[in-house]
Tab-separated table of C-alpha atoms and ligand atoms in Angstrom:
chain	number	residue	atom	x	y	z
S	1	UNK	CA	-32.932	-18.924	-5.084
S	2	UNK	CA	-33.024	-16.943	-8.903
S	3	UNK	CA	-36.207	-15.691	-10.729
S	4	UNK	CA	-37.544	-14.913	-13.481
S	5	UNK	CA	-40.002	-11.961	-14.087
S	6	UNK	CA	-41.525	-11.701	-16.787
S	7	UNK	CA	-42.753	-7.337	-16.976
S	8	UNK	CA	-40.983	-4.686	-15.534
S	9	UNK	CA	-43.716	-2.067	-14.952
S	10	UNK	CA	-45.847	-1.467	-11.681
S	11	UNK	CA	-46.913	-5.059	-10.249
S	12	UNK	CA	-43.078	-6.583	-11.759
S	13	UNK	CA	-41.041	-4.255	-11.218
S	14	UNK	CA	-42.082	-3.609	-7.242
S	15	UNK	CA	-42.164	-7.365	-7.124
S	16	UNK	CA	-38.756	-8.276	-8.353
S	17	UNK	CA	-36.944	-5.224	-6.386
S	18	UNK	CA	-38.512	-6.999	-3.419
S	19	UNK	CA	-37.617	-10.580	-3.854
S	20	UNK	CA	-34.164	-9.366	-4.531
S	21	UNK	CA	-34.036	-6.966	-1.359
S	22	UNK	CA	-34.839	-10.542	0.042
S	23	UNK	CA	-31.870	-11.939	-0.725
S	24	UNK	CA	-33.155	-13.894	-4.894
S	25	UNK	CA	-31.635	-13.455	-7.645
S	26	UNK	CA	-34.236	-11.400	-10.329
S	27	UNK	CA	-33.888	-10.155	-14.098
S	28	UNK	CA	-36.800	-8.899	-14.908
S	29	UNK	CA	-37.862	-8.752	-18.642
S	30	UNK	CA	-39.350	-5.872	-20.174
S	31	UNK	CA	-39.862	-5.390	-23.588
S	32	UNK	CA	-40.328	-2.051	-24.443
S	33	UNK	CA	-37.231	-0.297	-25.124
S	34	UNK	CA	-37.426	2.744	-23.292
S	35	UNK	CA	-38.635	1.332	-20.405
S	36	UNK	CA	-35.759	-1.175	-20.425
S	37	UNK	CA	-33.074	1.599	-20.820
S	38	UNK	CA	-35.151	3.937	-18.566
S	39	UNK	CA	-34.466	1.090	-16.292
S	40	UNK	CA	-30.630	0.101	-16.862
S	41	UNK	CA	-30.282	3.784	-16.137
S	42	UNK	CA	-31.812	3.936	-13.022
S	43	UNK	CA	-34.649	6.161	-14.728
S	44	UNK	CA	-37.373	4.599	-12.656
S	45	UNK	CA	-40.584	5.054	-14.790
S	46	UNK	CA	-43.563	5.433	-12.049
S	47	UNK	CA	-43.913	7.602	-8.986
S	48	UNK	CA	-43.958	4.775	-6.146
S	49	UNK	CA	-41.363	6.247	-2.747
S	50	UNK	CA	-38.510	4.531	-2.067
S	51	UNK	CA	-38.624	2.083	-4.916
S	52	UNK	CA	-35.849	3.974	-6.722
S	53	UNK	CA	-33.639	3.520	-3.841
S	54	UNK	CA	-33.739	-0.337	-3.054
S	55	UNK	CA	-33.861	-1.463	-7.128
S	56	UNK	CA	-30.278	1.426	-6.970
S	57	UNK	CA	-29.486	-0.916	-4.040
S	58	UNK	CA	-29.934	-4.702	-5.464
S	59	UNK	CA	-28.799	-3.280	-8.496
S	60	UNK	CA	-25.602	-2.270	-6.587
S	61	UNK	CA	-25.227	-5.530	-5.659
S	62	UNK	CA	-25.997	-8.381	-8.448
S	63	UNK	CA	-29.041	-9.579	-7.513
S	64	UNK	CA	-31.291	-7.571	-9.642
S	65	UNK	CA	-31.082	-7.455	-13.553
S	66	UNK	CA	-33.088	-5.626	-16.281
S	67	UNK	CA	-33.303	-7.079	-19.373
S	68	UNK	CA	-35.201	-8.482	-23.049
S	69	UNK	CA	-33.362	-11.525	-23.217
S	70	UNK	CA	-36.801	-14.328	-22.195
S	71	UNK	CA	-34.470	-17.696	-23.240
S	72	UNK	CA	-31.855	-15.731	-20.194
S	73	UNK	CA	-33.780	-15.160	-17.919
S	74	UNK	CA	-36.339	-18.487	-17.804
S	75	UNK	CA	-33.199	-20.802	-17.949
S	76	UNK	CA	-32.794	-22.189	-14.647
S	77	UNK	CA	-35.275	-20.337	-12.619
S	78	UNK	CA	-36.881	-21.677	-9.876
S	79	UNK	CA	-39.976	-20.141	-10.298
S	80	UNK	CA	-41.221	-17.519	-13.174
S	81	UNK	CA	-43.605	-14.445	-12.330
S	82	UNK	CA	-45.428	-13.302	-15.008
S	83	UNK	CA	-46.472	-9.755	-14.628
S	84	UNK	CA	-47.352	-8.252	-17.658
S	85	UNK	CA	-50.366	-5.988	-18.093
S	86	UNK	CA	-54.212	-7.191	-17.948
S	87	UNK	CA	-55.912	-4.498	-19.126
S	88	UNK	CA	-59.663	-3.497	-19.602
S	89	UNK	CA	-61.519	-5.592	-22.477
S	90	UNK	CA	-63.854	-2.497	-23.955
S	91	UNK	CA	-67.436	-3.291	-24.088
S	92	UNK	CA	-67.918	-5.645	-21.341
S	93	UNK	CA	-65.519	-4.619	-19.368
S	94	UNK	CA	-63.485	-8.548	-19.530
S	95	UNK	CA	-59.608	-8.830	-18.254
S	96	UNK	CA	-57.675	-8.405	-21.127
S	97	UNK	CA	-55.338	-11.282	-20.793
S	98	UNK	CA	-53.945	-11.659	-24.270
S	99	UNK	CA	-50.657	-9.457	-23.023
S	100	UNK	CA	-50.178	-12.857	-20.537
S	101	UNK	CA	-51.447	-16.115	-22.857
S	102	UNK	CA	-48.400	-14.276	-25.007
S	103	UNK	CA	-45.913	-13.884	-22.199
S	104	UNK	CA	-46.383	-17.912	-21.605
S	105	UNK	CA	-46.305	-19.206	-24.874
S	106	UNK	CA	-42.756	-17.433	-25.006
S	107	UNK	CA	-42.066	-18.753	-21.874
S	108	UNK	CA	-42.872	-22.162	-23.473
S	109	UNK	CA	-40.599	-22.139	-26.032
S	110	UNK	CA	-37.557	-20.922	-24.175
S	111	UNK	CA	-38.018	-22.901	-20.735
S	112	UNK	CA	-35.923	-26.356	-19.649
S	113	UNK	CA	-36.443	-28.792	-17.705
S	114	UNK	CA	-38.880	-28.431	-15.252
S	115	UNK	CA	-40.692	-24.673	-15.034
S	116	UNK	CA	-43.250	-23.324	-12.190
S	117	UNK	CA	-45.409	-20.520	-13.790
S	118	UNK	CA	-46.982	-18.083	-11.102
S	119	UNK	CA	-49.143	-15.795	-12.664
S	120	UNK	CA	-48.497	-12.360	-10.314
S	121	UNK	CA	-50.756	-10.209	-12.416
S	122	UNK	CA	-54.298	-9.635	-12.142
S	123	UNK	CA	-56.414	-12.794	-14.066
S	124	UNK	CA	-59.560	-13.797	-14.053
S	125	UNK	CA	-61.033	-16.828	-13.249
S	126	UNK	CA	-59.596	-20.077	-15.246
S	127	UNK	CA	-56.447	-18.369	-16.152
S	128	UNK	CA	-54.053	-20.816	-14.888
S	129	UNK	CA	-55.723	-23.222	-16.426
S	130	UNK	CA	-56.008	-22.237	-20.182
S	131	UNK	CA	-51.870	-21.327	-19.513
S	132	UNK	CA	-51.327	-25.016	-18.418
S	133	UNK	CA	-53.002	-26.329	-21.840
S	134	UNK	CA	-50.792	-23.160	-24.204
S	135	UNK	CA	-47.951	-24.377	-22.437
S	136	UNK	CA	-48.669	-28.210	-23.119
S	137	UNK	CA	-49.661	-27.235	-26.632
S	138	UNK	CA	-47.156	-25.811	-27.114
S	139	UNK	CA	-44.775	-28.048	-25.688
S	140	UNK	CA	-45.718	-31.367	-24.638
S	141	UNK	CA	-41.821	-32.498	-24.097
S	142	UNK	CA	-42.039	-29.448	-21.007
S	143	UNK	CA	-42.037	-30.943	-16.869
S	144	UNK	CA	-44.212	-28.039	-16.073
S	145	UNK	CA	-46.459	-26.275	-13.161
S	146	UNK	CA	-49.158	-23.547	-13.377
S	147	UNK	CA	-49.622	-21.404	-9.808
S	148	UNK	CA	-51.388	-17.739	-9.200
S	149	UNK	CA	-49.311	-16.356	-6.389
S	150	UNK	CA	-51.670	-11.567	-6.172
S	151	UNK	CA	-50.564	-8.784	-5.274
S	152	UNK	CA	-52.426	-6.952	-3.057
S	153	UNK	CA	-49.930	-4.009	-3.293
S	154	UNK	CA	-51.868	0.115	-3.283
S	155	UNK	CA	-50.283	2.950	-5.357
S	156	UNK	CA	-48.167	4.761	-2.868
S	157	UNK	CA	-47.165	1.812	-0.576
S	158	UNK	CA	-46.452	-0.951	-2.263
S	159	UNK	CA	-43.305	-1.389	-1.193
S	160	UNK	CA	-44.014	-1.891	2.706
S	161	UNK	CA	-47.641	-3.803	0.976
S	162	UNK	CA	-44.877	-6.157	-0.503
S	163	UNK	CA	-42.519	-6.064	2.933
S	164	UNK	CA	-45.721	-6.637	5.549
S	165	UNK	CA	-48.662	-8.521	3.705
S	166	UNK	CA	-51.299	-9.726	5.635
S	167	UNK	CA	-51.237	-12.404	3.680
S	168	UNK	CA	-49.695	-14.099	0.689
S	169	UNK	CA	-51.785	-16.302	-1.980
S	170	UNK	CA	-50.494	-19.013	-3.327
S	171	UNK	CA	-52.554	-21.067	-5.659
S	172	UNK	CA	-52.071	-24.789	-6.979
S	173	UNK	CA	-52.875	-26.913	-8.995
S	174	UNK	CA	-54.721	-28.678	-6.819
S	175	UNK	CA	-55.995	-31.184	-9.709
S	176	UNK	CA	-52.832	-32.390	-10.256
S	177	UNK	CA	-50.730	-35.067	-9.200
S	178	UNK	CA	-47.274	-33.842	-8.091
S	179	UNK	CA	-48.144	-30.059	-9.374
S	180	UNK	CA	-48.952	-28.458	-5.914
S	181	UNK	CA	-45.949	-30.002	-4.089
S	182	UNK	CA	-43.542	-29.160	-6.384
S	183	UNK	CA	-44.256	-25.532	-6.888
S	184	UNK	CA	-45.737	-24.904	-3.252
S	185	UNK	CA	-42.417	-26.149	-1.761
S	186	UNK	CA	-40.294	-22.914	-4.834
S	187	UNK	CA	-43.146	-20.616	-3.246
S	188	UNK	CA	-42.401	-20.918	0.173
S	189	UNK	CA	-38.983	-20.979	-0.317
S	190	UNK	CA	-38.996	-17.768	-2.173
S	191	UNK	CA	-41.550	-16.373	0.915
S	192	UNK	CA	-39.173	-17.951	3.474
S	193	UNK	CA	-38.400	-14.217	5.352
S	194	UNK	CA	-41.891	-13.441	5.206
S	195	UNK	CA	-43.153	-16.361	7.165
S	196	UNK	CA	-40.385	-15.625	9.523
S	197	UNK	CA	-42.024	-12.927	9.943
S	198	UNK	CA	-44.849	-14.869	11.280
S	199	UNK	CA	-46.573	-13.115	7.860
S	200	UNK	CA	-49.536	-16.017	6.580
S	201	UNK	CA	-49.063	-17.690	3.713
S	202	UNK	CA	-52.404	-19.383	2.026
S	203	UNK	CA	-52.129	-22.240	-0.004
S	204	UNK	CA	-55.394	-22.869	-1.565
S	205	UNK	CA	-56.273	-23.494	-5.102
S	206	UNK	CA	-55.784	-22.182	-8.607
S	207	UNK	CA	-59.366	-20.711	-10.069
S	208	UNK	CA	-60.020	-19.658	-5.638
S	209	UNK	CA	-56.515	-17.648	-5.584
S	210	UNK	CA	-57.690	-16.244	-8.685
S	211	UNK	CA	-60.894	-15.367	-7.164
S	212	UNK	CA	-59.903	-14.152	-4.142
S	213	UNK	CA	-57.924	-11.033	-5.551
S	214	UNK	CA	-60.871	-9.900	-7.102
S	215	UNK	CA	-63.393	-10.294	-3.862
S	216	UNK	CA	-60.790	-8.513	-2.162
S	217	UNK	CA	-60.730	-5.074	-4.500
S	218	UNK	CA	-64.580	-5.856	-4.937
S	219	UNK	CA	-65.492	-5.652	-1.586
S	220	UNK	CA	-62.757	-2.635	-0.959
S	221	UNK	CA	-64.875	-0.404	-3.027
S	222	UNK	CA	-67.522	-1.745	-2.746
S	223	UNK	CA	-66.758	-0.146	0.964
S	224	UNK	CA	-66.158	3.124	-0.100
S	225	UNK	CA	-68.877	3.171	-2.092
S	226	UNK	CA	-71.246	2.465	0.923
S	227	UNK	CA	-70.061	4.801	2.483
S	228	UNK	CA	-70.482	7.855	0.709
S	229	UNK	CA	-73.242	6.977	-0.084
S	230	UNK	CA	-74.513	7.279	4.192
S	231	UNK	CA	-72.759	10.364	3.626
S	232	UNK	CA	-74.850	12.017	1.260
S	233	UNK	CA	-77.536	10.206	3.463
S	234	UNK	CA	-75.226	12.446	6.395
S	235	UNK	CA	-75.912	15.980	4.759
S	236	UNK	CA	-79.472	15.268	4.083
S	237	UNK	CA	-80.993	13.914	7.715
S	238	UNK	CA	-77.590	16.428	9.468
S	239	UNK	CA	-74.901	13.456	10.567
S	240	UNK	CA	-71.909	13.532	11.074
S	241	UNK	CA	-69.938	11.234	8.231
S	242	UNK	CA	-67.306	10.947	10.260
S	243	UNK	CA	-68.089	10.065	13.178
S	244	UNK	CA	-70.552	7.732	11.534
S	245	UNK	CA	-67.968	5.907	9.453
S	246	UNK	CA	-65.423	6.039	12.666
S	247	UNK	CA	-68.292	4.452	14.810
S	248	UNK	CA	-69.014	1.773	12.680
S	249	UNK	CA	-65.362	2.041	11.516
S	250	UNK	CA	-64.359	-0.012	15.763
S	251	UNK	CA	-66.533	-2.227	15.390
S	252	UNK	CA	-63.840	-5.282	14.610
S	253	UNK	CA	-66.409	-7.154	11.460
S	254	UNK	CA	-66.312	-3.189	10.059
S	255	UNK	CA	-63.175	-2.192	10.570
S	256	UNK	CA	-61.987	1.975	10.309
S	257	UNK	CA	-60.122	1.316	6.787
S	258	UNK	CA	-61.395	1.852	3.685
S	259	UNK	CA	-64.310	3.983	5.096
S	260	UNK	CA	-63.767	7.848	3.878
S	261	UNK	CA	-65.949	9.703	1.519
S	262	UNK	CA	-64.562	10.825	-1.906
S	263	UNK	CA	-65.318	12.238	-5.117
S	264	UNK	CA	-65.456	8.676	-5.899
S	265	UNK	CA	-62.713	5.411	-6.410
S	266	UNK	CA	-60.381	5.881	-9.070
S	267	UNK	CA	-57.071	4.096	-10.258
S	268	UNK	CA	-55.702	0.898	-11.877
S	269	UNK	CA	-57.436	-1.293	-10.226
S	270	UNK	CA	-60.635	-1.002	-8.335
S	271	UNK	CA	-62.327	0.230	-11.354
S	272	UNK	CA	-60.604	-2.434	-13.610
S	273	UNK	CA	-61.453	-5.201	-11.103
S	274	UNK	CA	-64.319	-4.382	-10.500
S	275	UNK	CA	-66.103	-4.473	-13.926
S	276	UNK	CA	-63.932	-7.530	-14.699
S	277	UNK	CA	-65.929	-9.156	-11.305
S	278	UNK	CA	-68.961	-7.815	-13.023
S	279	UNK	CA	-68.097	-9.984	-16.165
S	280	UNK	CA	-66.875	-13.069	-14.591
S	281	UNK	CA	-70.163	-12.748	-12.311
S	282	UNK	CA	-72.109	-12.820	-15.722
S	283	UNK	CA	-70.242	-15.833	-17.526
S	284	UNK	CA	-70.913	-17.920	-14.681
S	285	UNK	CA	-74.209	-17.346	-14.741
S	286	UNK	CA	-73.725	-15.975	-11.169
S	287	UNK	CA	-73.965	-12.266	-10.637
S	288	UNK	CA	-72.451	-10.477	-8.902
S	289	UNK	CA	-74.699	-7.985	-8.160
S	290	UNK	CA	-73.399	-6.032	-5.344
S	291	UNK	CA	-69.990	-5.507	-7.520
S	292	UNK	CA	-71.961	-4.233	-10.995
S	293	UNK	CA	-74.077	-1.162	-8.675
S	294	UNK	CA	-70.344	-0.519	-7.004
S	295	UNK	CA	-69.685	-0.331	-10.174
S	296	UNK	CA	-72.931	2.272	-11.531
S	297	UNK	CA	-72.935	4.736	-8.389
S	298	UNK	CA	-68.465	4.980	-8.696
S	299	UNK	CA	-69.704	6.296	-11.595
S	300	UNK	CA	-72.505	8.711	-11.156
S	301	UNK	CA	-70.959	10.064	-8.210
S	302	UNK	CA	-67.651	11.508	-10.002
S	303	UNK	CA	-69.519	13.408	-12.905
S	304	UNK	CA	-72.488	14.624	-8.912
S	305	UNK	CA	-69.225	15.660	-8.166
S	306	UNK	CA	-69.039	17.616	-11.288
S	307	UNK	CA	-72.307	19.200	-10.488
S	308	UNK	CA	-71.956	19.684	-6.512
S	309	UNK	CA	-69.680	22.634	-7.943
S	310	UNK	CA	-71.767	23.808	-10.247
S	311	UNK	CA	-74.374	23.797	-8.453
S	312	UNK	CA	-72.129	26.298	-6.042
S	313	UNK	CA	-71.963	28.467	-8.233
S	314	UNK	CA	-75.643	28.885	-8.562
S	315	UNK	CA	-75.789	26.941	-10.786
S	316	UNK	CA	-73.640	28.302	-14.134
S	317	UNK	CA	-69.795	28.033	-13.696
S	318	UNK	CA	-69.624	29.393	-17.464
S	319	UNK	CA	-66.477	32.566	-16.630
S	320	UNK	CA	-65.908	30.999	-13.554
S	321	UNK	CA	-62.134	30.970	-12.148
S	322	UNK	CA	-61.994	27.739	-9.963
S	323	UNK	CA	-58.648	26.171	-9.314
S	324	UNK	CA	-58.575	22.537	-8.217
S	325	UNK	CA	-56.646	20.710	-5.126
S	326	UNK	CA	-54.939	17.764	-6.253
S	327	UNK	CA	-55.865	15.236	-9.838
S	328	UNK	CA	-54.305	12.303	-8.939
S	329	UNK	CA	-57.281	9.273	-8.764
S	330	UNK	CA	-54.929	9.506	-4.696
S	331	UNK	CA	-52.133	10.822	-3.397
S	332	UNK	CA	-48.189	9.864	-2.946
S	333	UNK	CA	-48.670	8.849	-6.913
S	334	UNK	CA	-48.575	10.237	-10.230
S	335	UNK	CA	-51.096	7.729	-11.138
S	336	UNK	CA	-54.380	9.299	-13.430
S	337	UNK	CA	-55.686	5.885	-14.111
S	338	UNK	CA	-59.667	6.252	-13.467
S	339	UNK	CA	-58.909	9.155	-11.024
S	340	UNK	CA	-62.521	11.845	-9.843
S	341	UNK	CA	-60.766	15.068	-12.063
S	342	UNK	CA	-61.107	13.522	-15.268
S	343	UNK	CA	-64.708	13.308	-15.303
S	344	UNK	CA	-65.706	16.605	-12.345
S	345	UNK	CA	-62.842	18.713	-14.622
S	346	UNK	CA	-63.849	17.788	-17.903
S	347	UNK	CA	-68.320	19.372	-16.861
S	348	UNK	CA	-66.641	22.120	-16.157
S	349	UNK	CA	-64.643	23.032	-18.577
S	350	UNK	CA	-67.014	22.085	-20.495
S	351	UNK	CA	-69.764	24.307	-18.341
S	352	UNK	CA	-67.226	27.463	-19.335
S	353	UNK	CA	-65.143	27.379	-15.845
S	354	UNK	CA	-61.777	28.646	-16.602
S	355	UNK	CA	-59.714	25.669	-13.831
S	356	UNK	CA	-56.420	26.236	-12.399
S	357	UNK	CA	-54.855	23.465	-11.145
S	358	UNK	CA	-51.635	21.767	-8.751
S	359	UNK	CA	-51.799	18.140	-7.937
S	360	UNK	CA	-47.545	17.396	-6.569
S	361	UNK	CA	-46.926	14.479	-7.853
S	362	UNK	CA	-50.112	14.103	-11.597
S	363	UNK	CA	-49.253	17.731	-13.630
S	364	UNK	CA	-47.665	15.443	-16.668
S	365	UNK	CA	-48.737	12.878	-15.563
S	366	UNK	CA	-52.646	14.715	-15.954
S	367	UNK	CA	-52.259	16.538	-18.760
S	368	UNK	CA	-52.508	14.819	-21.194
S	369	UNK	CA	-56.076	13.443	-19.897
S	370	UNK	CA	-57.052	16.926	-19.062
S	371	UNK	CA	-59.172	19.228	-21.116
S	372	UNK	CA	-57.271	21.719	-23.450
S	373	UNK	CA	-57.846	25.274	-21.664
S	374	UNK	CA	-56.236	23.955	-18.420
S	375	UNK	CA	-54.005	26.171	-16.486
S	376	UNK	CA	-50.905	23.989	-14.679
S	377	UNK	CA	-49.578	26.252	-11.968
S	378	UNK	CA	-46.926	25.817	-10.176
S	379	UNK	CA	-48.060	25.285	-5.588
S	380	UNK	CA	-51.889	24.933	-4.373
S	381	UNK	CA	-51.744	28.657	-3.762
S	382	UNK	CA	-50.753	29.399	-8.126
S	383	UNK	CA	-53.306	27.217	-8.621
S	384	UNK	CA	-56.295	29.184	-6.114
S	385	UNK	CA	-54.589	33.107	-7.088
S	386	UNK	CA	-57.635	34.589	-8.688
S	387	UNK	CA	-60.647	31.935	-8.488
S	388	UNK	CA	-63.717	31.807	-7.238
S	389	UNK	CA	-63.901	28.393	-6.322
S	390	UNK	CA	-60.992	26.609	-5.017
S	391	UNK	CA	-62.638	22.144	-5.586
S	392	UNK	CA	-61.011	19.794	-3.942
S	393	UNK	CA	-60.151	17.041	-5.239
S	394	UNK	CA	-57.162	14.265	-4.080
S	395	UNK	CA	-56.119	14.320	-0.390
S	396	UNK	CA	-52.509	15.782	-0.508
S	397	UNK	CA	-51.159	16.483	2.425
S	398	UNK	CA	-49.959	19.069	2.346
S	399	UNK	CA	-52.719	20.857	1.282
S	400	UNK	CA	-54.258	19.900	4.877
S	401	UNK	CA	-52.135	22.718	6.438
S	402	UNK	CA	-53.844	25.631	4.304
S	403	UNK	CA	-55.408	28.002	6.368
S	404	UNK	CA	-58.284	30.456	4.977
S	405	UNK	CA	-56.808	33.169	6.355
S	406	UNK	CA	-54.253	32.717	3.481
S	407	UNK	CA	-56.928	31.453	0.747
S	408	UNK	CA	-58.398	34.704	1.817
S	409	UNK	CA	-55.107	37.039	-0.002
S	410	UNK	CA	-55.463	34.648	-2.780
S	411	UNK	CA	-58.616	33.860	-4.033
S	412	UNK	CA	-61.506	36.620	-5.709
S	413	UNK	CA	-64.280	33.889	-4.979
S	414	UNK	CA	-65.123	32.869	-1.477
S	415	UNK	CA	-66.844	29.718	-2.562
S	416	UNK	CA	-64.889	26.357	-1.820
S	417	UNK	CA	-65.702	22.626	-2.544
S	418	UNK	CA	-63.917	20.570	-0.232
S	419	UNK	CA	-64.657	17.119	-1.941
S	420	UNK	CA	-61.844	14.952	0.560
S	421	UNK	CA	-62.693	16.737	3.578
S	422	UNK	CA	-59.246	18.201	4.326
S	423	UNK	CA	-60.401	21.180	5.879
S	424	UNK	CA	-63.181	22.477	8.951
S	425	UNK	CA	-66.005	23.633	8.401
S	426	UNK	CA	-65.180	25.890	11.152
S	427	UNK	CA	-62.854	27.253	10.302
S	428	UNK	CA	-63.362	27.800	6.818
S	429	UNK	CA	-66.717	29.378	7.786
S	430	UNK	CA	-65.342	31.519	10.487
S	431	UNK	CA	-63.015	33.153	7.844
S	432	UNK	CA	-66.698	33.857	5.828
S	433	UNK	CA	-66.332	30.641	2.764
S	434	UNK	CA	-69.546	28.835	2.110
S	435	UNK	CA	-67.778	25.966	2.153
S	436	UNK	CA	-68.730	22.764	1.136
S	437	UNK	CA	-67.743	19.228	1.249
S	438	UNK	CA	-68.646	15.817	1.538
S	439	UNK	CA	-71.253	13.838	3.954
S	440	UNK	CA	-70.898	16.726	7.345
S	441	UNK	CA	-73.943	18.915	8.810
S	442	UNK	CA	-72.407	22.422	6.562
S	443	UNK	CA	-73.934	20.337	3.452
S	444	UNK	CA	-77.236	19.799	5.900
S	445	UNK	CA	-79.957	21.098	3.339
S	446	UNK	CA	-82.844	21.387	5.359
S	447	UNK	CA	-85.988	18.942	4.559
I	1	UDX	C1	-55.854	-0.929	-4.535
I	1	UDX	C2	-56.287	-2.379	-2.850
I	1	UDX	O1	-56.216	-1.622	-2.162
I	1	UDX	C3	-54.292	-2.933	-3.686
I	1	UDX	O2	-54.490	-4.025	-1.753
I	1	UDX	C4	-54.767	-3.385	-4.512
I	1	UDX	O3	-53.498	-4.666	-5.503
I	1	UDX	C5	-54.951	-2.839	-6.078
I	1	UDX	O4	-55.607	-1.252	-6.080
I	1	UDX	P1	-54.542	1.310	-4.700
I	1	UDX	O5	-56.092	1.130	-6.469
I	1	UDX	O6	-53.248	1.534	-5.182
I	1	UDX	O7	-54.795	0.096	-4.329
I	1	UDX	O8	-55.020	2.112	-4.185
I	1	UDX	P2	-56.550	2.826	-2.815
I	1	UDX	O9	-55.369	3.685	-1.841
I	1	UDX	O10	-56.977	1.331	-2.840
I	1	UDX	O11	-57.386	3.356	-2.690
I	1	UDX	C6	-58.123	3.336	-4.542
I	1	UDX	C7	-59.595	4.522	-4.334
I	1	UDX	O12	-60.273	4.683	-3.705
I	1	UDX	C8	-58.433	5.528	-4.407
I	1	UDX	O13	-59.579	6.077	-5.473
I	1	UDX	C9	-59.098	6.420	-3.594
I	1	UDX	O14	-59.197	8.470	-3.722
I	1	UDX	C10	-60.223	5.560	-3.591
I	1	UDX	N1	-60.207	5.725	-1.298
I	1	UDX	C11	-59.317	4.473	-0.834
I	1	UDX	C12	-61.632	6.223	-0.754
I	1	UDX	O15	-62.017	6.736	-1.754
I	1	UDX	N2	-62.097	5.678	0.307
I	1	UDX	C13	-61.246	5.221	1.165
I	1	UDX	O16	-61.474	5.307	2.246
I	1	UDX	C14	-59.831	4.421	0.735
């Protein structure tokens, strides 16, 4: 089989490469000349463990190509996937579908014969139907179908998430006679390797598939926000949030994942998708109030984290040196989009602190979005050198092995704000540190 993947960004590159790994011929269309040049030279413009090797192997095998010729890619393709960006639109938070519609129009212009257009990007409910209108208006003669096939890839884990998904969602236009069967047959064949691995493939309607994506991400974001609020309550009543999370997670109806307290959720998806879902709800006259609250609580939480660090310093960080471990929105990525560090370091910088920072992968991507005065260090101990306060913002594994004794040899002060609960409160306190973390007895405030 052969497919075209429109968009060589995070979703298109991972999905296209994994389809090629399944044995499908994949032509990725990337119109950004710099990104196209990088891909053609085998330079992967995103940090995704294992992706560079997988791309190289499939290019070598002749199953994966990169180009900017839409006609060549679309011609004879069994399916044309649209994986271009859908950023948050300024103002109402609705997803901006202009890039999707532009790509679809281009596909329609060059398509010959039956064409199956599949949205892989996260798109507002109703986009698939809008795409059908655009294609019909552009090419009244064209025989085509539209399908929705949202992705559930986690950054840093994307290849595994594609190869071993909990489920594949395929939405087709069930109102169109015959449209569903053709589209489903093609996509069933494309996903056959997963089917053989007994990974469930759910066939449903277009709008349903589009809403499933938003509902999944928003539920996960809400689950995180729930444990973050429980974490704050634990601090007031002297409970341990790790034990609460573990214990409720043992209930199969709740599940143990995504119950780790944090400075708040960031990334390119949760913030964007929660805002988009609230806009979809408002526009449809059915507001999703739980997610509106999730968005508001998460934004307040990031600000509250900066205030906690300032409170740890006695209310004033002016002139103090603050070491920061971790800048990216989560480990195993260089992605800084909506990372908690952007909010927290801005607060600390404005309060007059001197910031020393280290992140294993995000140093270059962090520089443009963090305050000018930040000093970028060569490793974690360098960031701790001379620090009055040390703050953990991203739970990179390499930080977990840092011992209190080692920190004491570098730090000037003895204050630590562990905002990812990576260290043990007892060992830090025994070493003489004034240690705060999230939702654990060390944070007990006497009433
Ligand atoms: C997410 C979804 O998991 C994925 O299915 C979807 O396709 C894209 O969005 P991603 O944004 O890459 O993936 O990262 P994820 O691992 O979900 O983490 C998102 C944010 O939530 C991060 O800031 C992370 O630190 C935070 N998080 C995650 C928590 O605060 N607590 C948790 O328990 C888990």
